[in-house]
Coordinates of C-alpha atoms and ligand atoms in Angstrom, one line a residue:
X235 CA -11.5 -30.3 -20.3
X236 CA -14.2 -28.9 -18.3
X237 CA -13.4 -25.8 -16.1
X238 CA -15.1 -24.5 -13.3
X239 CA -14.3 -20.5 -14.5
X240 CA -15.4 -19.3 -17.8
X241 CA -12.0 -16.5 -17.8
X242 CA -11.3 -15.8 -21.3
X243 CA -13.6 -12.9 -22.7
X244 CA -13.2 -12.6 -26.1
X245 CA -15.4 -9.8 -26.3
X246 CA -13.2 -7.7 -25.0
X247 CA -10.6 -8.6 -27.4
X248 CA -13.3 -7.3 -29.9
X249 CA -13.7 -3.7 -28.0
X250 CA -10.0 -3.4 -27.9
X251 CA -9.5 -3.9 -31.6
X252 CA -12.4 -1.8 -32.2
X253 CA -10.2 1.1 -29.9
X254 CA -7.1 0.8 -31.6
X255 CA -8.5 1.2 -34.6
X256 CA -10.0 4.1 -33.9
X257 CA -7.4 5.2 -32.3
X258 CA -4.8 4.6 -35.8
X259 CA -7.1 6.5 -37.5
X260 CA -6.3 9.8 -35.3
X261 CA -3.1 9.3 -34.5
X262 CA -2.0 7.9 -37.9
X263 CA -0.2 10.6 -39.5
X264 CA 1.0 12.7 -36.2
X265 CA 4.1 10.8 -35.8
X266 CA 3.3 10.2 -32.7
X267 CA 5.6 8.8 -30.1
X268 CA 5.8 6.9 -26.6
X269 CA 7.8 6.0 -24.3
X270 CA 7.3 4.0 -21.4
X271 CA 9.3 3.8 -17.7
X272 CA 8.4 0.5 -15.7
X273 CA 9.3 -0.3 -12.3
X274 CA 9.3 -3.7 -10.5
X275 CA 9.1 -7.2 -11.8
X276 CA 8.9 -9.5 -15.2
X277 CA 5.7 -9.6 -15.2
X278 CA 5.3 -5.8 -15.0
X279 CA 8.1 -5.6 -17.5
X280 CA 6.2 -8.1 -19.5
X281 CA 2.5 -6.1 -19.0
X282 CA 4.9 -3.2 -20.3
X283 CA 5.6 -4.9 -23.5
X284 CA 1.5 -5.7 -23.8
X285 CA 0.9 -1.5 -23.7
X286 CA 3.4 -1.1 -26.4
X287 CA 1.6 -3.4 -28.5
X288 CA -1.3 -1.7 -28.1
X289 CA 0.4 1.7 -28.8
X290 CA 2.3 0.2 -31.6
X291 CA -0.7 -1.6 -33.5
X292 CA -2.4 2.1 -32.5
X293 CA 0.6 3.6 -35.1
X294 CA 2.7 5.2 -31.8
X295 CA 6.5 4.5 -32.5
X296 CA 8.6 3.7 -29.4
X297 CA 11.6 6.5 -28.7
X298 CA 14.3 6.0 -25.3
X299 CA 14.0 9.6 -25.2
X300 CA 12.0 10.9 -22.9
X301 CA 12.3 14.3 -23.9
X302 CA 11.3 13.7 -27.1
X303 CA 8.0 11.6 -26.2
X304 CA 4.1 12.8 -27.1
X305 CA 3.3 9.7 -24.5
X306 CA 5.0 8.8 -21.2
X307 CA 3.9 5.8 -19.2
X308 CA 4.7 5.1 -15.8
X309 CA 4.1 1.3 -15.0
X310 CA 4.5 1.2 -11.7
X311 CA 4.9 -1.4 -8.9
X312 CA 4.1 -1.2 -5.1
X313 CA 5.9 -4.2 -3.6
X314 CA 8.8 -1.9 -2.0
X315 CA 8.6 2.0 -0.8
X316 CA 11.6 2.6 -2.6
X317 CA 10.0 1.8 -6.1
X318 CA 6.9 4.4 -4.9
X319 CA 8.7 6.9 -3.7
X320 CA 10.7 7.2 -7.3
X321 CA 7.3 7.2 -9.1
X322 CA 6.4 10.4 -7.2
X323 CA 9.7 11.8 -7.9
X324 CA 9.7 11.1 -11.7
X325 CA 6.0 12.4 -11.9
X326 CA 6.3 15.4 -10.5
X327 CA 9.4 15.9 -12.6
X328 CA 7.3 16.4 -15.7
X329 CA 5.1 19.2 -14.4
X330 CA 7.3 22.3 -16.1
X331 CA 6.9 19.6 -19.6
X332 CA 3.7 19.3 -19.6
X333 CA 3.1 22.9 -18.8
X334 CA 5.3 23.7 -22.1
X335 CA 3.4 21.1 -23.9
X336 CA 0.0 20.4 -23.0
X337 CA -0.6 17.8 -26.1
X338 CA 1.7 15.6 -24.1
X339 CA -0.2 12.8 -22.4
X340 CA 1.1 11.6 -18.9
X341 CA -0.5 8.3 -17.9
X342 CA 0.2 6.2 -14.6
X343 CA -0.9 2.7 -14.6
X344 CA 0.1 -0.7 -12.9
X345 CA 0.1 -1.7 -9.5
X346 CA 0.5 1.1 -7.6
X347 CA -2.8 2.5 -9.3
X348 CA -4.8 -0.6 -7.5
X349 CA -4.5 0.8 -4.3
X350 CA -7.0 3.6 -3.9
X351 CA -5.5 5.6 -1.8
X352 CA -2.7 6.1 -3.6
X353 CA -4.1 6.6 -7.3
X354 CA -6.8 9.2 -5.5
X355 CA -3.3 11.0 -4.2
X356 CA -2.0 10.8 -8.0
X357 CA -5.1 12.4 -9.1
X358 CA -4.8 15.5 -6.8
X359 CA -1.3 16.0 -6.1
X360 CA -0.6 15.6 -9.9
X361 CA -3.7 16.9 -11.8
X362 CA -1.0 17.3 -14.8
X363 CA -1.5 13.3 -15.4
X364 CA -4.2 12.5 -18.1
X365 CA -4.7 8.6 -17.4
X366 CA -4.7 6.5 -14.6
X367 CA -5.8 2.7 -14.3
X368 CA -4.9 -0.9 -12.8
X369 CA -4.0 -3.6 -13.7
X370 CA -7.1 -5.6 -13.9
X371 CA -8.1 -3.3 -16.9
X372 CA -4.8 -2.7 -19.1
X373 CA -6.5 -4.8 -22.0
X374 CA -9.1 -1.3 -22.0
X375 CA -5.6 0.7 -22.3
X376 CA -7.0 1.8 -25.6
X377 CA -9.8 3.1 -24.9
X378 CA -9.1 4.7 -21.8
X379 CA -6.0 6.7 -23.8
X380 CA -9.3 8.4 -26.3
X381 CA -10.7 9.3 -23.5
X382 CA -7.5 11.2 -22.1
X383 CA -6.6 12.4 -25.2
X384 CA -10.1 14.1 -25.7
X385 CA -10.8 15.5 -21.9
X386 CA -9.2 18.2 -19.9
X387 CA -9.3 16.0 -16.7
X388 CA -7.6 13.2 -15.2
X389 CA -9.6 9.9 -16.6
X390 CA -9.7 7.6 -13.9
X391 CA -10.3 3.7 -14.2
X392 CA -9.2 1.3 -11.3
X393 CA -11.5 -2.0 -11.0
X394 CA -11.2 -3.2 -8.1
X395 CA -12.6 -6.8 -9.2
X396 CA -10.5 -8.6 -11.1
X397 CA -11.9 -9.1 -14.7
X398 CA -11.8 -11.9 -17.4
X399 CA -8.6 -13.4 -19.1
X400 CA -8.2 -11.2 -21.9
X401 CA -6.2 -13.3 -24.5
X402 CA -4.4 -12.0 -27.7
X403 CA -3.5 -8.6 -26.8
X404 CA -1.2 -7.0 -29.1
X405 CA 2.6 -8.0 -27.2
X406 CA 6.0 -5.8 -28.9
X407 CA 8.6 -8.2 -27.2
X408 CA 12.0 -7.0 -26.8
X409 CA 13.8 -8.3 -29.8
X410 CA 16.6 -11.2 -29.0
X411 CA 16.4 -14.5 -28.1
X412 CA 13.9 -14.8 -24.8
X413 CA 10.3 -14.4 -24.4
X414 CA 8.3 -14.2 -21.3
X415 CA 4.9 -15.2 -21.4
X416 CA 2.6 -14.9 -18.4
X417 CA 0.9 -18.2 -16.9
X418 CA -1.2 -17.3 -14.4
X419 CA -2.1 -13.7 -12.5
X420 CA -2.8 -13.1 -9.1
X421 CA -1.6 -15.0 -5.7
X422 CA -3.7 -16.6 -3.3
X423 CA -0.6 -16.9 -0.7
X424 CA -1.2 -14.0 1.3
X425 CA 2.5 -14.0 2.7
X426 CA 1.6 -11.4 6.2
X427 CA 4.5 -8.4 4.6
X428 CA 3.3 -8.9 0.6
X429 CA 0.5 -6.1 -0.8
X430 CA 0.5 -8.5 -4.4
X431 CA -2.5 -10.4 -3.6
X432 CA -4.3 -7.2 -2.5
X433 CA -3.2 -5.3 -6.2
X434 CA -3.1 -8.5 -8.5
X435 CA -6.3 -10.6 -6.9
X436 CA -6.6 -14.1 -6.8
X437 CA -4.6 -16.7 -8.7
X438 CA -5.9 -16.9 -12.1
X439 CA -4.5 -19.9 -14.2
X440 CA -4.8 -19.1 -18.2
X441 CA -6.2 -22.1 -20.7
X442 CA -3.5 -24.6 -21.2
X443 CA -4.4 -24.3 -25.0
X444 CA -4.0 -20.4 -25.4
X445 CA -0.5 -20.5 -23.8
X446 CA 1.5 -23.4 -25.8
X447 CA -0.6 -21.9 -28.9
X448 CA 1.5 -18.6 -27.6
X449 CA 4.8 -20.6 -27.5
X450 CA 4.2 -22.6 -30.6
X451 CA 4.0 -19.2 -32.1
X452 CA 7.1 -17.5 -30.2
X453 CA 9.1 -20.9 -31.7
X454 CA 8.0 -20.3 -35.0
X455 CA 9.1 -16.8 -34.9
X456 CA 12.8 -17.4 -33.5
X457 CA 12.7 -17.2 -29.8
X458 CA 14.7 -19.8 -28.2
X459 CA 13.9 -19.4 -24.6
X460 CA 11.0 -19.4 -22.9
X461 CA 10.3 -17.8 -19.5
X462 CA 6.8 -18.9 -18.0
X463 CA 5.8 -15.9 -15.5
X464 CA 3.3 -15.7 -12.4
X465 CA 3.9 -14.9 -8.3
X466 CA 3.3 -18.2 -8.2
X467 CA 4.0 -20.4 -11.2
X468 CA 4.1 -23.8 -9.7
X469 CA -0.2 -23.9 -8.3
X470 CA -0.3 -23.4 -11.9
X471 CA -4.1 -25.0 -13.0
X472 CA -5.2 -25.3 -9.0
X473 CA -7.6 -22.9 -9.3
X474 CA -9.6 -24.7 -12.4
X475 CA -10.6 -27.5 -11.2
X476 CA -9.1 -29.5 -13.7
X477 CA -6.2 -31.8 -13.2
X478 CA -4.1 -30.3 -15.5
X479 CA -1.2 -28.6 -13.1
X480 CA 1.9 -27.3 -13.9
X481 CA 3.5 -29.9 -14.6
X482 CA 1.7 -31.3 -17.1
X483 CA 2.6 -27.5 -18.4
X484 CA 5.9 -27.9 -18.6
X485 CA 6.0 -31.6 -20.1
X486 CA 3.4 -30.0 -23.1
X487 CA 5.9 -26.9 -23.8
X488 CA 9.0 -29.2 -23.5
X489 CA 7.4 -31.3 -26.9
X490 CA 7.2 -27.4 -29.1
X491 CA 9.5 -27.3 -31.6
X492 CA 11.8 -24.2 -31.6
X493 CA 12.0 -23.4 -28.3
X494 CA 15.2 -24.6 -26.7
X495 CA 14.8 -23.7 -23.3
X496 CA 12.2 -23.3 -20.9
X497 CA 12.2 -20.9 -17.4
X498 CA 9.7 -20.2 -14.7
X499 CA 9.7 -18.2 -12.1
X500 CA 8.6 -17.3 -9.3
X501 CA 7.9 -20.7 -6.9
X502 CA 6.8 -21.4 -3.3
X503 CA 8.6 -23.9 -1.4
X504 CA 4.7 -25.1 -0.1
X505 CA 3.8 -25.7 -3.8
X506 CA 7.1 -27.8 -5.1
X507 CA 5.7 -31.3 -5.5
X508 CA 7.2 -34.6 -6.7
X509 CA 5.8 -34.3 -9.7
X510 CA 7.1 -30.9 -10.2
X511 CA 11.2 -32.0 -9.3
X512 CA 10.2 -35.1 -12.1
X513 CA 9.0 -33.4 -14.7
X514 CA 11.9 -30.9 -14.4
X515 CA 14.5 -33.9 -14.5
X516 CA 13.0 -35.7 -17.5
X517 CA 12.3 -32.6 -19.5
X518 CA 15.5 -32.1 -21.9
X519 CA 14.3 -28.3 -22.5
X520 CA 13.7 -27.1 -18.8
X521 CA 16.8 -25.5 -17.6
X522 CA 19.0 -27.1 -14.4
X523 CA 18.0 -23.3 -12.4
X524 CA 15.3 -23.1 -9.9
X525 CA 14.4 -19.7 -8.2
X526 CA 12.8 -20.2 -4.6
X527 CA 12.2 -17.7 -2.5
X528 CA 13.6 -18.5 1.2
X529 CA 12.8 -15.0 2.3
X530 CA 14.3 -16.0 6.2
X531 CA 15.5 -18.6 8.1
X532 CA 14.2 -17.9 11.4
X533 CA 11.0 -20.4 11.8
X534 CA 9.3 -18.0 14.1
X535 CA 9.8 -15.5 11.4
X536 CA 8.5 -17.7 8.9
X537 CA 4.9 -18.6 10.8
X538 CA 4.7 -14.4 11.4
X539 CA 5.1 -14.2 7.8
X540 CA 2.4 -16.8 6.6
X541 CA 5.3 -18.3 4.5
X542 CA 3.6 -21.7 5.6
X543 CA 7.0 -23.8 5.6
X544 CA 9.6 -24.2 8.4
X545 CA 13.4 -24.5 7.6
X546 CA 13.6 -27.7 7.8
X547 CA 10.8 -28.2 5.3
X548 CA 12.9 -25.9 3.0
X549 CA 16.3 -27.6 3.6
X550 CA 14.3 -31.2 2.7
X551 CA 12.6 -29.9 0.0
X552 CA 16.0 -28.5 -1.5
X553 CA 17.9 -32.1 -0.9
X554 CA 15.1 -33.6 -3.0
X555 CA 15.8 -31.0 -5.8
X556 CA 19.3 -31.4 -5.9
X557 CA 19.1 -35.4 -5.9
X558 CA 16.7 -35.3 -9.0
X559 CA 18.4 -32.6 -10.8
X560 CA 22.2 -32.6 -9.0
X561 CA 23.9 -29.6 -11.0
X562 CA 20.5 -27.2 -10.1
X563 CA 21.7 -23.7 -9.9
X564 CA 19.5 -22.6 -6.9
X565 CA 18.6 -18.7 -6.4
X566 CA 16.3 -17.1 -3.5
X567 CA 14.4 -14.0 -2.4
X568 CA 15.1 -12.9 1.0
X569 CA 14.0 -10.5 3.0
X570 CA 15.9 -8.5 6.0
X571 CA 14.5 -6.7 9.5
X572 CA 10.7 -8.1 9.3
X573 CA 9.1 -7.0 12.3
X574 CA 10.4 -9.0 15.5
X575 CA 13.0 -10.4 13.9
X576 CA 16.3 -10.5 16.5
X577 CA 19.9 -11.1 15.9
X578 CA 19.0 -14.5 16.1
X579 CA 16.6 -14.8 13.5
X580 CA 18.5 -13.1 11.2
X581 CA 21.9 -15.5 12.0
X582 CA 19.2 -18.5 11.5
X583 CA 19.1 -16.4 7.7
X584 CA 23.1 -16.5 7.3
X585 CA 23.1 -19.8 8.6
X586 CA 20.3 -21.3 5.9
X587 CA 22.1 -19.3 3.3
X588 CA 25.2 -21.3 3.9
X589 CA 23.6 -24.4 3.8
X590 CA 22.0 -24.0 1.2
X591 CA 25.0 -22.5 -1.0
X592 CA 22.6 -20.2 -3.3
X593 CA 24.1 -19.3 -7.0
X594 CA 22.7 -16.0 -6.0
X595 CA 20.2 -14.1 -4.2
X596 CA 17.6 -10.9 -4.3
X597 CA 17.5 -9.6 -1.2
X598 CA 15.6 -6.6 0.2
X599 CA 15.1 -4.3 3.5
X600 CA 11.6 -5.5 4.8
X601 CA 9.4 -2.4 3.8
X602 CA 6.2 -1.9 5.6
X603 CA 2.9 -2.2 3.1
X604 CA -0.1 -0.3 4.2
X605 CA -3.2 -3.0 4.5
X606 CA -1.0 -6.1 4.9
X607 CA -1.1 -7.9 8.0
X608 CA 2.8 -7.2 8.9
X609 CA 2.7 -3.8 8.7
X610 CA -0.1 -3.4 11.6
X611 CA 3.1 -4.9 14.0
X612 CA 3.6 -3.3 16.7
X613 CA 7.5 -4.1 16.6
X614 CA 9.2 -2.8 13.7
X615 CA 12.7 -3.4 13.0
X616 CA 14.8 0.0 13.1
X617 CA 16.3 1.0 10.2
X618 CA 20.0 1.2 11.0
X619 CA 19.5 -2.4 12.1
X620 CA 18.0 -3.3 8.8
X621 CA 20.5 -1.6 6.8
X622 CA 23.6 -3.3 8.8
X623 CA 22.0 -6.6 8.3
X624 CA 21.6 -6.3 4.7
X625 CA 24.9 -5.4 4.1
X626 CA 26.5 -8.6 6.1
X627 CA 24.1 -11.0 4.2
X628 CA 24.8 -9.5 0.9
X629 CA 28.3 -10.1 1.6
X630 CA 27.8 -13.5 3.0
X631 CA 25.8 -14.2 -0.3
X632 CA 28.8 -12.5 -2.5
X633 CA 31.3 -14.9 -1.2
X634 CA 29.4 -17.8 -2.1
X635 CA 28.4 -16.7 -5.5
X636 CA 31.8 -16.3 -6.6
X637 CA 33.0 -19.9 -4.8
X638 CA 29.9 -21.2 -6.8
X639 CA 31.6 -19.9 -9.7
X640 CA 35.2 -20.5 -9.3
X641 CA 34.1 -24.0 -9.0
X642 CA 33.3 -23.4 -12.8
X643 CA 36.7 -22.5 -13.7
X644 CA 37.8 -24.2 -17.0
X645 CA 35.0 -26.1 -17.5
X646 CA 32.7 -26.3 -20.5
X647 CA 29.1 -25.1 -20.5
X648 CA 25.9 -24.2 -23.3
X649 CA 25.7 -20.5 -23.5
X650 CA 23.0 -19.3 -25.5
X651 CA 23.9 -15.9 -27.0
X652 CA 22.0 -12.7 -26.0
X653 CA 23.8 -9.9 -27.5
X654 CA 26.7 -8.0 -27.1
X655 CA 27.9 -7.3 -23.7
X656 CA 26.5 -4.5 -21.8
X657 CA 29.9 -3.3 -20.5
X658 CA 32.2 -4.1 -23.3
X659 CA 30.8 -3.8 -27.0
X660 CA 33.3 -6.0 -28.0
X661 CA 32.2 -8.6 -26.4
X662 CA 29.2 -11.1 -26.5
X663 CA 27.2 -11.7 -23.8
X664 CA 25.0 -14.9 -22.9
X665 CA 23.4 -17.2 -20.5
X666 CA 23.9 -21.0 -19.3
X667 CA 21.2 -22.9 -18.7
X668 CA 22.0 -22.6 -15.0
X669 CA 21.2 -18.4 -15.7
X670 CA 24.6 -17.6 -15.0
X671 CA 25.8 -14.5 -16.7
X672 CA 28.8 -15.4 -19.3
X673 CA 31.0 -13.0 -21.5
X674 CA 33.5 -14.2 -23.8
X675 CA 34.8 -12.6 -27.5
X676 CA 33.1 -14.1 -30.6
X677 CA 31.6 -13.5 -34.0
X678 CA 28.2 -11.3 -33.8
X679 CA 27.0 -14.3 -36.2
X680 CA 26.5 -16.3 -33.1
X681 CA 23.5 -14.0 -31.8
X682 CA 20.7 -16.3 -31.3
X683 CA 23.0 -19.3 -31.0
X684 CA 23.6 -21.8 -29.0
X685 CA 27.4 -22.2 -28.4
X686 CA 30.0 -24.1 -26.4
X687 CA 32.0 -21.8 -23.9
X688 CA 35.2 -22.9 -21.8
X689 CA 35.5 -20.9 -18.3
X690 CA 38.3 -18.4 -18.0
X691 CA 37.5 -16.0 -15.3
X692 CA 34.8 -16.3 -12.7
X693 CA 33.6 -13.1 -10.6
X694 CA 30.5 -13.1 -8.5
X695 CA 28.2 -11.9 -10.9
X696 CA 29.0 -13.4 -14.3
X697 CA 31.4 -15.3 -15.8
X698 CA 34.0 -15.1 -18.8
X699 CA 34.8 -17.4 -21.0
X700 CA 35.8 -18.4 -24.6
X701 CA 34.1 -20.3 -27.7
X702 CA 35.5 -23.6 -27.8
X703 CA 35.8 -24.3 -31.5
X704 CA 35.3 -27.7 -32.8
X705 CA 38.3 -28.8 -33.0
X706 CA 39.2 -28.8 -29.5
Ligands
5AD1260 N1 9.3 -5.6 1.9 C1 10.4 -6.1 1.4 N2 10.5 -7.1 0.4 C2 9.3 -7.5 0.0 N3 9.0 -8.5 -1.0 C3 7.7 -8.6 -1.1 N4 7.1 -7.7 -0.2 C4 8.1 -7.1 0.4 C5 8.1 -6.1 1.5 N5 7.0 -5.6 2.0 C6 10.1 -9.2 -1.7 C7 9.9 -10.7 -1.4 C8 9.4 -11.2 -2.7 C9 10.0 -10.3 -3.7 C10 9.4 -10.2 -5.0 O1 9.9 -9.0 -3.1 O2 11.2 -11.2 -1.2 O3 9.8 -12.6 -3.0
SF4_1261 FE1 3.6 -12.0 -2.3 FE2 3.9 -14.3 -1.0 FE3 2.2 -14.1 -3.2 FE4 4.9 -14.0 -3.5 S1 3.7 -15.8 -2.7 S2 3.4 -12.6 -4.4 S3 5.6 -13.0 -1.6 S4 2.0 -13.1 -1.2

């Protein structure tokens, strides 16, 4: 397979092994511990469990506690103000800590960190923090933490170009039953309100080979679902040159043995082909759930956001899904008070959201990103507006996720078992393979099993249920 990007640098692998070494021998028999606070999405979440690995292979153990902590992380995310504005607050929160402790390190990274601006702000406002870097360079993570650990000021490394593939990085997963393993970095999409393709760079698709060598491995140690990450999973390959797209991805991970079930997320309605909706239907292992962003119904608001679909495009697209795969649990991203948009736009939202009949939906108060195109509008939606808006399309969406699952009532689905219940110890919780939320009483034994599970109870957010035992 010949590719038109040589991306994977397995020198840098070599650096970061030679870091962490180092590193073990210093920190060895300190005790040290870390703890690390992330903000935004699964792929941050997931870059989260890369720096642990790191920390852990460096001999750092991983403690909830804050307070007790000789490391605190802040991986941070820049797609929202809200999310920004916490970082700041949580920051500056550690001040009197750090003051009482100065062998504490402090380290901001993530995306936040690729904007200049705001890292050179970091720097000054909080000259308490030892380490701050990007994203493009967490793979250096262990060599930039010497350096902090050994200087009285703030080490600073953002790259602003996006660097090689780095493959093999040390990964602590969250123990359980799901992976996540990311695809591809970067976006090309350039939707007008999105700052991702200005802190993540262009779309950058890893080796076929190195990923279902990943999942091969992830089977063999237990994991039974899979969940393929990227902005953009589905221009998976595009930006290789080769023909091998997505998927061809998914039909390849379908064949590993262990791995029951296979997730992606997140698509673009312009990137959904045929062969796409096939290989979905004919994979046994690929769940019946598709998350795609609508993010509004309004055509005018979709040209202003460079979404480059209308809603009619959408509502095909969605008929096509649903007649290859008919029992497709369909979820969305959407966002409210873009600049411009009127009372009619936003009842062109409600209205799509009807006739589409999501399982459920994200949806989000536009937020104005400095250096993307939407943000330089002149006619910016007030807030009260936004504010009243979300709360009629988030109870729009509520009564249509519980009629979704009423509908589920008494029947019997596949629930793969997660753990016990976050609300109610007694209880398990799991997943179908639509991603609907189910809780029912059984035997801890079936952790990490795949069980049958008749609907009792169905509430717009999750579902309960009980085992259905073998001879019913
Ligand atoms: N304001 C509000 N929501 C946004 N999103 C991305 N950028 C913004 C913004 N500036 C939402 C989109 C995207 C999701 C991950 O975040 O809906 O799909
Ligand atoms: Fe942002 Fe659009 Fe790329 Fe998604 S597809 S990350 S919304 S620019």
């Amino acid at each position: 397979m010949e590719r038109k990007q040589v991306l994977v640098s397995p020198e840098e692998l070599e650096k970061q092994k030679h870091y962490i070494n180092i590193l073990k021998q210093r920190v060895s028999d300190l005790n040290l511990k870390y703890h690390i606070i992330t903000y935004g999405c699964q792929m941050n979440v997931h870059d989260s469990e890369k720096l642990a690995g790191m920390l852990y292979e460096a001999g750092y153990q991983e403690t909830d506690n804050e307070h007790e902590a000789d490391l605190i992380l802040f991986n941070t995310c820049c797609v929202r103000e809200n999310a920004e504005l916490r970082v700041y607050g949580n920051v500056g929160a550690l001040k009197s800590r750090k003051q009482a402790n100065p062998n504490m390190i402090i380290g901001v990274c993530g995306c936040m960190m690729q904007q200049k601006e705001v890292a050179d702000y970091i720097a000054s406002r909080f000259p308490f923090v030892d380490l701050i870097f990007g994203t493009h360079n967490l793979h250096r993570f262990p060599q930039l933490l010497l350096q902090a650990i050994d200087s009285n000021n703030t080490v600073v490394e953002v790259l602003d170009e996006q660097g090689s593939i780095v493959e093999h990085v040390p990964t602590k997963r969250a123990e359980g039953v799901s992976a996540w393993t990311t695809i591809m970095y970067g976006c090309n999409n350039f939707c007008s309100y999105c700052i991702v393709p200005y802190v993540r760079g262009r779309e950058r698709s890893r080796r076929p080979e190195d990923i279902l060598d990943e999942i091969r491995e992830l089977g063999q140690k237990g994991y039974k679902e899979i969940t393929l990450l990227g902005q953009n999973v589905n221009s998976y390959g595009k930006d290789t040159g080769n023909d091998y797209l997505f998927h061809d991805l998914l039909r390849d991970i379908d064949k590993l043995p262990g791995i029951e079930r296979i997730r992606f997320m997140t698509s673009h309605p312009k990137d959904l082909s045929t062969g796409l909706i096939e290989a979905m239907a004919d994979c046994d292992k690929v769940c019946e759930h598709l998350h795609l962003p609508i993010q509004a119904g309004s055509n005018r608001i979709l040209k202003a956001m460079n979404r480059k679909y209308t809603r009619e495009d959408y509502l095909r697209l969605v008929d096509r899904v649903r007649t290859a795969i008919p029992d497709i649990a369909l979820t969305t991203d959407i966002i409210v008070g873009f600049p411009g948009e009127t009372e009619k736009d936003f009842l062109d939202t409600l209205d799509i959201v009807k006739q589409v009949g999501y399982d459920s939906a994200f949806t989000f108060i536009y937020s104005p990103r400095t250096g993307t195109p939407a943000a330089r509008l002149q006619d910016q939606t007030d807030s009260e507006v936004k504010k009243e808006r979300l709360a009629r399309l988030i109870e729009l969406q509520n009564r249509i996720s519980k009629d979704k699952n009423l509908k589920l009532l008494n029947s019997v689905t596949e629930i793969l078992v997660e753990g016990p219940s976050k609300n109610n110890s007694e209880m398990l919780t799991g997943r179908t393979r639509t991603n609907k939320i189910v809780n029912f009483t059984g035997s801890k034994d079936l952790i990490g099993e795949l069980v049958q599970v008749r609907i009792r109870e169905a509430k717009s957010w999750s579902l309960e249920g009980e085992v259905v035992t073998q001879d019913e």
